[in-house]
Short mmCIF file of C-alpha atoms in Angstrom, two decimals:
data_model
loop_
_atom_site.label_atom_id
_atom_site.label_comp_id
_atom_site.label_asym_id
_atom_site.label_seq_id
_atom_site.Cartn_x
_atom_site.Cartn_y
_atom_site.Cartn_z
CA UNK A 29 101.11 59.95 171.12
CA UNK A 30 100.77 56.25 169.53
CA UNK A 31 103.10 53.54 170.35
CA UNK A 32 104.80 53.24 166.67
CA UNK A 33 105.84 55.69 164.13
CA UNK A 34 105.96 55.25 160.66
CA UNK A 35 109.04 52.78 159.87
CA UNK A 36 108.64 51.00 162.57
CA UNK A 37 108.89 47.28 161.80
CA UNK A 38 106.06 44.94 163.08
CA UNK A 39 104.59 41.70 163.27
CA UNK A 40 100.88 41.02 163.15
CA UNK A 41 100.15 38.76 166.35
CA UNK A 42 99.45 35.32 164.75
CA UNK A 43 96.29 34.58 167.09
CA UNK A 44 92.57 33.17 165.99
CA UNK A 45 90.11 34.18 167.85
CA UNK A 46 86.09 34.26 167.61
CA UNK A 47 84.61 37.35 166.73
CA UNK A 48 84.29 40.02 164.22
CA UNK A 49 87.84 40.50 163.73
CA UNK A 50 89.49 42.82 161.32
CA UNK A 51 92.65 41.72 160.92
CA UNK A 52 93.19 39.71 157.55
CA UNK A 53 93.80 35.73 158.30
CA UNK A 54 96.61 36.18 155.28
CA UNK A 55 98.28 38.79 157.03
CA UNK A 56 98.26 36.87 160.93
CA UNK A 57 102.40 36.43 161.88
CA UNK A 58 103.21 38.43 158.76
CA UNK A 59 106.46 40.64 159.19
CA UNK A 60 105.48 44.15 157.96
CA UNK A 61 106.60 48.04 158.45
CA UNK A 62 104.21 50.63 160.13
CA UNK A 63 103.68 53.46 156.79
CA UNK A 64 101.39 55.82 158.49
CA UNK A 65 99.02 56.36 161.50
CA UNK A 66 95.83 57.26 161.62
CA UNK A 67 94.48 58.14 164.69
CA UNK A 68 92.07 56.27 167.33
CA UNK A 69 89.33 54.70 166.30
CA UNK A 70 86.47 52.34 168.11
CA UNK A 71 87.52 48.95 167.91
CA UNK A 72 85.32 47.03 165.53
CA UNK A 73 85.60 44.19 167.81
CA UNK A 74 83.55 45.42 170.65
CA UNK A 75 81.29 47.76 168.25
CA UNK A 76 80.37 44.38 166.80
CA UNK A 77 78.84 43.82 169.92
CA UNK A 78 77.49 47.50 170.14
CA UNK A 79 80.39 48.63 172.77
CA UNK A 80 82.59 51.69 172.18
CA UNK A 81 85.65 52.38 174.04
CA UNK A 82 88.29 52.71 174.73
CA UNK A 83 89.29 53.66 171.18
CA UNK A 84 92.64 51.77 169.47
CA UNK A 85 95.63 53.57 167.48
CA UNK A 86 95.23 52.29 163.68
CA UNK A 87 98.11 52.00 161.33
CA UNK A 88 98.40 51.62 157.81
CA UNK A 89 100.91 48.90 157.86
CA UNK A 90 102.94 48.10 154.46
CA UNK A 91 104.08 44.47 153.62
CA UNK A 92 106.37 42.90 150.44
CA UNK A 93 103.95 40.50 148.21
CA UNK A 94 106.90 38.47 148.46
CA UNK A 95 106.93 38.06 151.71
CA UNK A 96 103.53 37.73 152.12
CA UNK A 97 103.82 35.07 148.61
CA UNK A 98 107.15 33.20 148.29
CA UNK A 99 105.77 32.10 144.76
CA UNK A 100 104.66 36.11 144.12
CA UNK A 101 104.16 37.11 140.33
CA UNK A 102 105.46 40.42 139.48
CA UNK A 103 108.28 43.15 140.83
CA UNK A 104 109.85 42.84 144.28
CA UNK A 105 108.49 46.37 144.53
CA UNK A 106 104.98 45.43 144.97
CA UNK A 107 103.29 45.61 148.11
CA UNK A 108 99.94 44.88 149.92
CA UNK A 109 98.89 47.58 152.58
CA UNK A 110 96.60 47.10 155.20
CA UNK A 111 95.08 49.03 158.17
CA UNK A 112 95.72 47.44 161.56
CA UNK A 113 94.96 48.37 165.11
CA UNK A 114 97.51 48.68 167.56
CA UNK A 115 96.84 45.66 169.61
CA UNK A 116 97.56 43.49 166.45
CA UNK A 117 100.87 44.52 165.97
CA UNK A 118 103.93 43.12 167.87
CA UNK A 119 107.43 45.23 167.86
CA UNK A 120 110.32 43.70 166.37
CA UNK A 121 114.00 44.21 167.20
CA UNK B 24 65.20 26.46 153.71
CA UNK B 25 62.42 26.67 151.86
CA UNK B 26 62.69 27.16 148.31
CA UNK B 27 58.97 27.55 146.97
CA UNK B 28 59.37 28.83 143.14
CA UNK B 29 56.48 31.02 141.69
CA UNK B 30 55.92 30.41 138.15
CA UNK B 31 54.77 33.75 137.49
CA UNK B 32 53.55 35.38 134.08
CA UNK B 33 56.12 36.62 131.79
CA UNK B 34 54.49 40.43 131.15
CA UNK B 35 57.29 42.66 130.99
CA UNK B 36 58.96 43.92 128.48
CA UNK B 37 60.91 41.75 126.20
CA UNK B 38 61.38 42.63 122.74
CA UNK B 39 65.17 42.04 122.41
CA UNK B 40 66.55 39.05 121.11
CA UNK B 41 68.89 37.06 123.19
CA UNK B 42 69.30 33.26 123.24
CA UNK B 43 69.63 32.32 126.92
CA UNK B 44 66.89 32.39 129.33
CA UNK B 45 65.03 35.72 130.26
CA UNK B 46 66.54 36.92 133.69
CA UNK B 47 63.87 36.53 136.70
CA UNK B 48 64.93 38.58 139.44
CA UNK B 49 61.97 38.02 141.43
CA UNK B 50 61.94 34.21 141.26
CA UNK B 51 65.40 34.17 143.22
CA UNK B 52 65.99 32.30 146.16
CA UNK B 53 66.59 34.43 149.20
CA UNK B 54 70.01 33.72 150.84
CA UNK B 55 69.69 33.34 154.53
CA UNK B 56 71.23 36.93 155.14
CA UNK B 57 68.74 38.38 152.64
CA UNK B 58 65.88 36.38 154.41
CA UNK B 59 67.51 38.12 157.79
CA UNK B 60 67.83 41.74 156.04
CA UNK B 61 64.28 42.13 154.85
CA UNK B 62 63.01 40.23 158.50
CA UNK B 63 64.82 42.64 160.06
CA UNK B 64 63.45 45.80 157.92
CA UNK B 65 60.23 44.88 158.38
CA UNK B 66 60.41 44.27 162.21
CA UNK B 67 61.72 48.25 162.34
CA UNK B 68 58.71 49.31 160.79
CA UNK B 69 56.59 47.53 162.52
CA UNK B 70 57.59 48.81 165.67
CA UNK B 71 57.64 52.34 164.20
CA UNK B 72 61.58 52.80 164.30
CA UNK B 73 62.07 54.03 160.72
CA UNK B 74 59.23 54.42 158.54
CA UNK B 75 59.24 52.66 155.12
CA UNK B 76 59.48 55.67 153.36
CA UNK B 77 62.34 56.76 155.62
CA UNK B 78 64.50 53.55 154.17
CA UNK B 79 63.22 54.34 150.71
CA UNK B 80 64.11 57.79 151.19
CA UNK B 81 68.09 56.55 152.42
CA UNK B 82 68.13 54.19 148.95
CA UNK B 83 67.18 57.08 147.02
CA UNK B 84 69.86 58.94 148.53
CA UNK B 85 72.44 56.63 148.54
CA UNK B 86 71.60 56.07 144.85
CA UNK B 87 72.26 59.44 143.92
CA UNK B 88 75.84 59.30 144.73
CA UNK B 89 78.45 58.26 141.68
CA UNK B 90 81.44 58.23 140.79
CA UNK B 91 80.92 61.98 139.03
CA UNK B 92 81.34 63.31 142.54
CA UNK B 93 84.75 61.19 142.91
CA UNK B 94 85.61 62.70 139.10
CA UNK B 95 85.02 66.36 140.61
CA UNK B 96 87.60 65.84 143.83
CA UNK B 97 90.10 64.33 141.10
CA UNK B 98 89.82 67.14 138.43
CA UNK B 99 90.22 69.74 141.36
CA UNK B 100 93.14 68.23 142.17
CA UNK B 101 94.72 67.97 138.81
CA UNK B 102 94.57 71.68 138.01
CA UNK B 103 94.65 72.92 141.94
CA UNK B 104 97.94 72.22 143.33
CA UNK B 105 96.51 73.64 147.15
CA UNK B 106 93.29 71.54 146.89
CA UNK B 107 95.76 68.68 145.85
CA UNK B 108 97.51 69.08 149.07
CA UNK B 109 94.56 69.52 150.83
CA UNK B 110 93.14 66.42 149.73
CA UNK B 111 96.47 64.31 150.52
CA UNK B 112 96.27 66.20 154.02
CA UNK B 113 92.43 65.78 154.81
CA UNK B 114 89.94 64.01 152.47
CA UNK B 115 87.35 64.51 154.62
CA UNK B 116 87.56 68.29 154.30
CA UNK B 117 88.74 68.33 151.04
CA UNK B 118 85.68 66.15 149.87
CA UNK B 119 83.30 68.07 151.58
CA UNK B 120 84.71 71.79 150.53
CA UNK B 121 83.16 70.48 147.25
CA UNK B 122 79.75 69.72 148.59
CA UNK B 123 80.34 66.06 149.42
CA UNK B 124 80.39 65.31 152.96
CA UNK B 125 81.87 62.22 154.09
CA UNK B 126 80.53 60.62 157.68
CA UNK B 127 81.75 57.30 159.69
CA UNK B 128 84.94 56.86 157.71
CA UNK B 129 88.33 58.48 156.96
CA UNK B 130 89.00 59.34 153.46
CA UNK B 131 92.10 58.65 152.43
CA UNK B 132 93.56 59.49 148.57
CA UNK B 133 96.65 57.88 147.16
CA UNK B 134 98.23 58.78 144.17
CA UNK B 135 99.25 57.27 141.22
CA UNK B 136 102.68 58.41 140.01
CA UNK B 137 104.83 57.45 136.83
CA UNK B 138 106.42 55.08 139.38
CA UNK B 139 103.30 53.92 141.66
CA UNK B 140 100.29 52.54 140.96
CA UNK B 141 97.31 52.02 143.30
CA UNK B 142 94.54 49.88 143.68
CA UNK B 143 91.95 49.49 146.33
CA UNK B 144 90.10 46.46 147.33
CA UNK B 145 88.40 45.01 150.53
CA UNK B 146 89.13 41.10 151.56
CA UNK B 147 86.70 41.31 154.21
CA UNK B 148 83.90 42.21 152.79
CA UNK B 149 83.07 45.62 150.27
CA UNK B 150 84.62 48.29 151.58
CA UNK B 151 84.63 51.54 149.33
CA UNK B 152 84.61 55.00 149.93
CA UNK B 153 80.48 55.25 149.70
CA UNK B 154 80.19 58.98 150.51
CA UNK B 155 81.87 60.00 147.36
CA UNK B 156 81.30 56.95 144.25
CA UNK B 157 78.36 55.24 145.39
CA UNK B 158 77.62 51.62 145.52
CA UNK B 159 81.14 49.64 144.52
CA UNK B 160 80.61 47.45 141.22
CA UNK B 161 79.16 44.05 141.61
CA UNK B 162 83.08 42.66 140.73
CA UNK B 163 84.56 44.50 143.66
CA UNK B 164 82.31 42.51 146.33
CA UNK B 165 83.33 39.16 144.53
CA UNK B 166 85.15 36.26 146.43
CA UNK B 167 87.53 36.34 143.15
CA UNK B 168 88.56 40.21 143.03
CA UNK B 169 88.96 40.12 146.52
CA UNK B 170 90.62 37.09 147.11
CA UNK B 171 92.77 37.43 143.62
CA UNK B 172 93.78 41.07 144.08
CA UNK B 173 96.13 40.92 147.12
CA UNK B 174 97.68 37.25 145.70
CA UNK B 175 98.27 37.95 141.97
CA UNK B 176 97.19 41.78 141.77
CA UNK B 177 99.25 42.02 138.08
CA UNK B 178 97.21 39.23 136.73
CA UNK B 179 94.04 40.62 138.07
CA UNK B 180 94.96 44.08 136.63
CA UNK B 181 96.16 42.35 133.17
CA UNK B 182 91.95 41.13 132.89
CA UNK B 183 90.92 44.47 133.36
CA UNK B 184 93.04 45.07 130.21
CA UNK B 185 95.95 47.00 132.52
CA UNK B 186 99.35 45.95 131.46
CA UNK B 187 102.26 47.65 134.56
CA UNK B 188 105.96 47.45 133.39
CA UNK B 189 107.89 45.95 135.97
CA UNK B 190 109.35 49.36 137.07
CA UNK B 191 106.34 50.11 138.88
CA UNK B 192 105.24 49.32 142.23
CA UNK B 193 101.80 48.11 142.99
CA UNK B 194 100.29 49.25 145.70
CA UNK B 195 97.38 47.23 146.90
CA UNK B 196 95.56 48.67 149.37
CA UNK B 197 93.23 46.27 151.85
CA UNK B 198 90.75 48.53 153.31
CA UNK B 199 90.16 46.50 156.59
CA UNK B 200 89.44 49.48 158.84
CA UNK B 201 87.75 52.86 159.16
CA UNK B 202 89.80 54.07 155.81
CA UNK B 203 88.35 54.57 152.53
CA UNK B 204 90.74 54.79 149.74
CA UNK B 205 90.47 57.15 146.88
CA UNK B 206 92.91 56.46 143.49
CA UNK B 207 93.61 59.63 142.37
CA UNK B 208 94.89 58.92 138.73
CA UNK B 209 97.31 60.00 136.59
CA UNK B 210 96.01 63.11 134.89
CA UNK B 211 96.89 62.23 130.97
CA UNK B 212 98.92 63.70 128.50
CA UNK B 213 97.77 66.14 126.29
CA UNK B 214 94.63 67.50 128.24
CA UNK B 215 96.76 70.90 129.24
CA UNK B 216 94.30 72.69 127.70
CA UNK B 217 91.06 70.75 129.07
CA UNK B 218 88.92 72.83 131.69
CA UNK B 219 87.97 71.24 135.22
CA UNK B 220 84.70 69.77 134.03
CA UNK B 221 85.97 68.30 130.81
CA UNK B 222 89.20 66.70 132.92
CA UNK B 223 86.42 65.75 135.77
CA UNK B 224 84.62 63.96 132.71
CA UNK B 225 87.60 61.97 132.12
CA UNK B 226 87.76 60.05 135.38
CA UNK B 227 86.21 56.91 135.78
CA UNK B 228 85.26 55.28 138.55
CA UNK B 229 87.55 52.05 137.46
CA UNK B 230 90.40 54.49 137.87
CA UNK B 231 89.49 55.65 141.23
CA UNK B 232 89.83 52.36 142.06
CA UNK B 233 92.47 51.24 140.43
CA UNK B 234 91.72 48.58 138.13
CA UNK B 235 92.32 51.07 135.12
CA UNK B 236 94.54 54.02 133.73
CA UNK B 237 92.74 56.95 131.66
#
Protein backbone atom coordinates (compact mmCIF):
# COMPACT_ATOMS: atom_id res chain seq x y z
CA UNK A 1 0.00 0.00 0.00
CA UNK A 2 1.93 3.47 -0.71
CA UNK A 3 1.56 6.41 1.44
CA UNK A 4 -0.36 8.76 -1.27
CA UNK A 5 -2.96 8.13 -3.79
CA UNK A 6 -3.46 9.83 -6.81
CA UNK A 7 -4.87 13.49 -5.93
CA UNK A 8 -3.12 13.78 -3.19
CA UNK A 9 -1.52 17.23 -2.96
CA UNK A 10 2.29 17.44 -2.21
CA UNK A 11 5.25 19.39 -1.80
CA UNK A 12 8.67 18.37 -3.01
CA UNK A 13 11.04 18.73 0.18
CA UNK A 14 13.13 21.84 -0.73
CA UNK A 15 16.57 20.20 0.50
CA UNK A 16 20.22 20.14 -1.45
CA UNK A 17 22.07 17.55 -0.82
CA UNK A 18 25.33 15.82 -2.42
CA UNK A 19 24.79 12.96 -4.44
CA UNK A 20 23.21 11.55 -7.44
CA UNK A 21 19.91 12.89 -6.80
CA UNK A 22 16.89 12.59 -8.96
CA UNK A 23 14.76 15.03 -8.01
CA UNK A 24 14.76 18.15 -10.43
CA UNK A 25 16.47 21.41 -8.63
CA UNK A 26 13.36 23.37 -10.53
CA UNK A 27 10.91 21.33 -8.97
CA UNK A 28 12.63 21.45 -4.98
CA UNK A 29 9.59 23.27 -2.60
CA UNK A 30 7.30 23.13 -5.64
CA UNK A 31 3.52 22.58 -4.64
CA UNK A 32 2.28 19.73 -6.90
CA UNK A 33 -0.61 16.84 -6.97
CA UNK A 34 0.33 13.05 -6.84
CA UNK A 35 -1.31 11.73 -10.71
CA UNK A 36 -0.33 8.17 -10.47
CA UNK A 37 1.90 5.57 -8.66
CA UNK A 38 4.11 3.40 -9.84
CA UNK A 39 5.32 0.96 -7.70
CA UNK A 40 8.77 0.48 -5.69
CA UNK A 41 11.69 0.94 -7.20
CA UNK A 42 15.64 0.96 -5.98
CA UNK A 43 16.50 4.27 -5.02
CA UNK A 44 18.91 5.77 -7.50
CA UNK A 45 20.57 7.38 -4.68
CA UNK A 46 22.15 4.42 -3.07
CA UNK A 47 22.37 2.41 -6.56
CA UNK A 48 24.65 5.31 -7.42
CA UNK A 49 26.78 3.96 -4.97
CA UNK A 50 26.02 0.27 -6.07
CA UNK A 51 23.48 -0.37 -2.94
CA UNK A 52 19.94 -1.69 -3.43
CA UNK A 53 17.36 -1.62 -0.86
CA UNK A 54 15.11 -0.98 0.60
CA UNK A 55 13.14 -0.02 -2.52
CA UNK A 56 11.04 3.62 -2.51
CA UNK A 57 7.25 4.19 -3.72
CA UNK A 58 7.58 6.46 -7.03
CA UNK A 59 4.91 8.82 -8.13
CA UNK A 60 4.23 10.56 -11.15
CA UNK A 61 3.58 13.86 -9.64
CA UNK A 62 1.70 16.66 -11.86
CA UNK A 63 2.50 20.45 -11.41
CA UNK A 64 0.84 23.91 -13.18
CA UNK A 65 3.71 25.64 -15.48
CA UNK A 66 2.37 28.51 -13.79
CA UNK A 67 3.14 27.66 -10.72
CA UNK A 68 6.22 26.29 -11.42
CA UNK A 69 6.74 29.90 -13.92
CA UNK A 70 4.89 33.00 -12.64
CA UNK A 71 5.98 34.60 -16.08
CA UNK A 72 4.69 31.07 -17.96
CA UNK A 73 3.91 31.42 -21.82
CA UNK A 74 0.94 29.59 -22.92
CA UNK A 75 -2.60 28.08 -21.35
CA UNK A 76 -3.12 27.75 -17.60
CA UNK A 77 -3.79 24.16 -18.63
CA UNK A 78 -0.30 23.24 -19.21
CA UNK A 79 1.57 21.20 -16.97
CA UNK A 80 5.07 19.66 -16.29
CA UNK A 81 5.01 16.02 -14.83
CA UNK A 82 7.64 14.44 -13.11
CA UNK A 83 8.42 11.10 -11.36
CA UNK A 84 9.33 11.43 -7.69
CA UNK A 85 10.11 9.03 -4.92
CA UNK A 86 8.26 8.99 -1.89
CA UNK A 87 10.77 10.42 0.44
CA UNK A 88 10.74 13.67 -1.69
CA UNK A 89 7.35 14.46 -1.25
CA UNK A 90 5.88 16.24 1.84
CA UNK A 91 1.86 16.04 2.54
CA UNK A 92 -0.02 19.11 2.52
CA UNK A 93 -3.20 19.99 4.41
CA UNK B 1 44.33 18.22 -20.41
CA UNK B 2 46.20 17.52 -23.10
CA UNK B 3 45.09 18.54 -26.35
CA UNK B 4 47.74 17.09 -28.93
CA UNK B 5 46.05 17.63 -32.58
CA UNK B 6 47.05 15.10 -35.38
CA UNK B 7 47.21 16.66 -38.67
CA UNK B 8 46.30 13.66 -40.42
CA UNK B 9 45.86 13.05 -44.32
CA UNK B 10 42.65 14.00 -45.83
CA UNK B 11 41.90 10.39 -47.83
CA UNK B 12 38.37 9.84 -47.53
CA UNK B 13 35.87 10.47 -49.54
CA UNK B 14 34.97 13.94 -50.47
CA UNK B 15 33.51 14.69 -53.67
CA UNK B 16 30.60 16.96 -52.54
CA UNK B 17 30.78 20.49 -52.58
CA UNK B 18 30.25 22.38 -49.43
CA UNK B 19 31.91 25.66 -48.37
CA UNK B 20 32.77 25.22 -44.69
CA UNK B 21 35.46 23.07 -43.44
CA UNK B 22 35.43 19.19 -43.98
CA UNK B 23 34.15 17.60 -40.62
CA UNK B 24 37.12 15.64 -38.69
CA UNK B 25 35.65 13.42 -36.30
CA UNK B 26 38.77 11.85 -35.36
CA UNK B 27 40.76 15.03 -34.65
CA UNK B 28 38.25 15.85 -31.68
CA UNK B 29 39.27 16.56 -28.36
CA UNK B 30 38.19 13.95 -25.88
CA UNK B 31 36.01 15.42 -23.06
CA UNK B 32 37.14 14.23 -19.71
CA UNK B 33 34.08 11.74 -19.45
CA UNK B 34 34.95 10.38 -22.91
CA UNK B 35 38.69 10.12 -21.81
CA UNK B 36 37.04 8.15 -18.58
CA UNK B 37 34.55 5.97 -20.90
CA UNK B 38 37.10 4.53 -23.28
CA UNK B 39 39.80 4.20 -19.94
CA UNK B 40 37.31 2.44 -18.45
CA UNK B 41 36.41 0.03 -21.60
CA UNK B 42 39.67 -0.79 -22.06
CA UNK B 43 40.52 -1.62 -18.37
CA UNK B 44 37.36 -4.36 -18.72
CA UNK B 45 39.04 -5.97 -21.39
CA UNK B 46 42.04 -6.08 -20.13
CA UNK B 47 41.10 -7.86 -17.21
CA UNK B 48 38.95 -10.19 -19.34
CA UNK B 49 35.46 -8.88 -18.02
CA UNK B 50 33.75 -8.36 -21.40
CA UNK B 51 35.53 -9.11 -24.44
CA UNK B 52 35.83 -6.40 -27.15
CA UNK B 53 33.74 -8.12 -29.36
CA UNK B 54 31.19 -8.60 -26.58
CA UNK B 55 30.81 -4.48 -26.44
CA UNK B 56 30.85 -4.42 -30.20
CA UNK B 57 28.38 -7.04 -30.25
CA UNK B 58 25.94 -4.74 -27.50
CA UNK B 59 26.52 -1.51 -30.11
CA UNK B 60 25.45 -3.58 -32.86
CA UNK B 61 22.51 -4.49 -30.99
CA UNK B 62 21.58 -1.47 -29.58
CA UNK B 63 21.91 -0.02 -33.10
CA UNK B 64 19.43 -2.15 -34.50
CA UNK B 65 16.67 -0.77 -32.51
CA UNK B 66 14.49 2.34 -34.17
CA UNK B 67 11.86 4.01 -33.96
CA UNK B 68 10.01 1.35 -36.60
CA UNK B 69 9.59 -0.85 -33.55
CA UNK B 70 7.93 2.23 -31.57
CA UNK B 71 5.74 2.78 -35.11
CA UNK B 72 4.58 -1.04 -34.77
CA UNK B 73 3.29 -0.68 -30.83
CA UNK B 74 1.50 2.66 -32.12
CA UNK B 75 -0.21 1.22 -35.30
CA UNK B 76 -1.38 -1.82 -33.09
CA UNK B 77 -2.88 0.40 -31.01
CA UNK B 78 -4.66 2.54 -33.48
CA UNK B 79 -6.62 -0.28 -35.11
CA UNK B 80 -6.63 -2.71 -31.78
CA UNK B 81 -8.76 -1.21 -29.23
CA UNK B 82 -7.62 -4.41 -26.56
CA UNK B 83 -3.89 -3.99 -27.41
CA UNK B 84 -4.63 -0.19 -26.86
CA UNK B 85 -5.73 -0.93 -23.43
CA UNK B 86 -3.18 -3.23 -22.93
CA UNK B 87 -0.58 -0.91 -23.70
CA UNK B 88 -2.11 1.99 -21.37
CA UNK B 89 -2.31 -0.94 -18.67
CA UNK B 90 1.26 -2.56 -19.16
CA UNK B 91 3.84 -1.34 -21.74
CA UNK B 92 6.12 -3.67 -20.77
CA UNK B 93 3.91 -6.56 -21.86
CA UNK B 94 2.33 -4.88 -24.44
CA UNK B 95 5.81 -3.99 -26.05
CA UNK B 96 7.09 -7.24 -25.73
CA UNK B 97 3.78 -9.29 -27.06
CA UNK B 98 5.17 -7.68 -30.28
CA UNK B 99 8.64 -9.04 -30.05
CA UNK B 100 10.21 -6.09 -28.25
CA UNK B 101 11.20 -6.75 -24.83
CA UNK B 102 11.79 -3.99 -22.59
CA UNK B 103 14.39 -4.58 -19.41
CA UNK B 104 15.47 -2.06 -16.39
CA UNK B 105 12.69 0.41 -17.02
CA UNK B 106 8.88 0.84 -16.92
CA UNK B 107 7.25 1.72 -20.08
CA UNK B 108 4.84 4.02 -19.81
CA UNK B 109 2.49 5.39 -23.03
CA UNK B 110 0.51 8.58 -22.90
CA UNK B 111 -1.81 9.64 -25.30
CA UNK B 112 -2.40 12.40 -27.29
CA UNK B 113 -6.07 13.41 -27.49
CA UNK B 114 -7.93 16.31 -29.44
CA UNK B 115 -7.56 18.02 -26.03
CA UNK B 116 -3.94 16.76 -24.75
CA UNK B 117 -0.84 16.83 -26.09
CA UNK B 118 2.34 15.10 -24.85
CA UNK B 119 5.83 15.51 -24.95
CA UNK B 120 8.67 13.72 -23.33
CA UNK B 121 11.98 15.03 -22.35
CA UNK B 122 14.72 14.30 -19.68
CA UNK B 123 16.34 17.45 -17.60
CA UNK B 124 18.73 15.24 -16.05
CA UNK B 125 20.34 13.79 -18.51
CA UNK B 126 18.80 11.57 -21.87
CA UNK B 127 16.34 9.57 -20.76
CA UNK B 128 14.23 7.74 -23.55
CA UNK B 129 12.54 4.66 -23.81
CA UNK B 130 15.82 2.74 -25.47
CA UNK B 131 14.25 -0.75 -25.68
CA UNK B 132 11.74 0.32 -28.22
CA UNK B 133 13.26 3.71 -30.56
CA UNK B 134 16.81 3.41 -30.12
CA UNK B 135 19.34 6.01 -29.43
CA UNK B 136 17.27 9.55 -28.69
CA UNK B 137 18.27 12.33 -31.38
CA UNK B 138 21.33 14.34 -30.73
CA UNK B 139 18.64 17.52 -29.89
CA UNK B 140 16.96 15.57 -27.13
CA UNK B 141 20.36 15.24 -25.00
CA UNK B 142 20.93 19.09 -25.54
CA UNK B 143 21.28 21.57 -22.52
CA UNK B 144 18.67 23.75 -24.72
CA UNK B 145 15.76 21.08 -25.37
CA UNK B 146 16.10 20.03 -22.03
CA UNK B 147 16.41 23.03 -20.23
CA UNK B 148 13.82 24.97 -22.76
CA UNK B 149 11.15 22.26 -22.83
CA UNK B 150 9.81 22.29 -19.22
CA UNK B 151 10.19 26.50 -19.15
CA UNK B 152 8.67 27.56 -22.51
CA UNK B 153 7.53 24.02 -23.94
CA UNK B 154 5.02 26.08 -26.66
CA UNK B 155 7.94 27.97 -27.95
CA UNK B 156 10.09 24.95 -28.13
CA UNK B 157 7.26 23.05 -29.92
CA UNK B 158 6.55 26.27 -32.27
CA UNK B 159 10.64 25.53 -33.68
CA UNK B 160 9.84 22.18 -34.36
CA UNK B 161 7.19 23.76 -36.65
CA UNK B 162 4.17 22.60 -34.00
CA UNK B 163 1.70 25.34 -33.57
CA UNK B 164 -1.06 24.07 -30.14
CA UNK B 165 -4.25 26.28 -29.90
CA UNK B 166 -4.61 27.40 -26.55
CA UNK B 167 -7.41 24.83 -25.83
CA UNK B 168 -4.98 22.24 -25.37
CA UNK B 169 -3.04 21.17 -22.52
CA UNK B 170 0.58 20.38 -22.71
CA UNK B 171 1.74 17.79 -21.01
CA UNK B 172 5.43 17.73 -20.44
CA UNK B 173 6.64 14.85 -19.14
CA UNK B 174 10.28 14.89 -17.12
CA UNK B 175 11.42 11.41 -17.15
CA UNK B 176 13.56 11.61 -13.89
CA UNK B 177 13.00 8.03 -12.77
CA UNK B 178 12.70 4.39 -13.83
CA UNK B 179 9.76 5.53 -16.46
CA UNK B 180 10.12 5.69 -20.06
CA UNK B 181 7.51 7.59 -21.84
CA UNK B 182 5.99 6.59 -25.08
CA UNK B 183 3.71 9.47 -27.19
CA UNK B 184 1.27 7.58 -28.70
CA UNK B 185 -0.07 10.07 -31.42
CA UNK B 186 -3.04 11.02 -32.80
CA UNK B 187 -3.88 8.53 -35.50
CA UNK B 188 -4.86 11.08 -38.58
CA UNK B 189 -7.77 11.67 -40.48
CA UNK B 190 -8.48 9.99 -43.44
CA UNK B 191 -6.23 6.77 -43.05
CA UNK B 192 -9.60 4.55 -42.18
CA UNK B 193 -8.77 2.57 -44.84
CA UNK B 194 -4.81 2.24 -44.24
CA UNK B 195 -3.65 -1.36 -43.05
CA UNK B 196 -1.39 -1.77 -39.80
CA UNK B 197 1.89 -1.55 -41.66
CA UNK B 198 1.03 1.39 -43.82
CA UNK B 199 -0.45 3.34 -40.44
CA UNK B 200 2.87 1.85 -38.56
CA UNK B 201 4.76 3.67 -41.56
CA UNK B 202 3.22 6.82 -40.63
CA UNK B 203 4.67 7.26 -37.16
CA UNK B 204 7.67 9.01 -36.60
CA UNK B 205 9.82 8.91 -34.03
CA UNK B 206 9.41 12.97 -33.50
CA UNK B 207 5.83 12.06 -32.72
CA UNK B 208 6.58 9.48 -30.23
CA UNK B 209 8.17 12.01 -28.60
CA UNK B 210 6.27 14.69 -28.94
CA UNK B 211 7.87 17.39 -30.68
CA UNK B 212 5.53 16.72 -33.80
CA UNK B 213 1.88 15.78 -34.98
CA UNK B 214 1.48 13.35 -38.15
Amino acid sequence: MSRLSPGARVRVREDYPPGHIRTPVYLRGKQGVVERYFGAFENPERLAYNLTGPKKDLYKVRFRATDLWPDYQGSPKDVIEADIYDHWLETMG
Amino acid sequence: MNSDHHHHDHDHDHDHDHPHAPPQPDDKVHSYYQILSIALKELLIEKGVVTAAQVRQFIEKRDSITPANGAKVVARAWVDPAYRARLFEDGNAAAAELGFPITGTKLVAVENTPDTHNVVVCTLCSCYPRDLLGLPPAWYKSRAYRARVVREPRAVLREFGTELSDDVALRVHDSTADIRFLVVPQRPAGTENLDEDALAALVTRDSMIGVARI
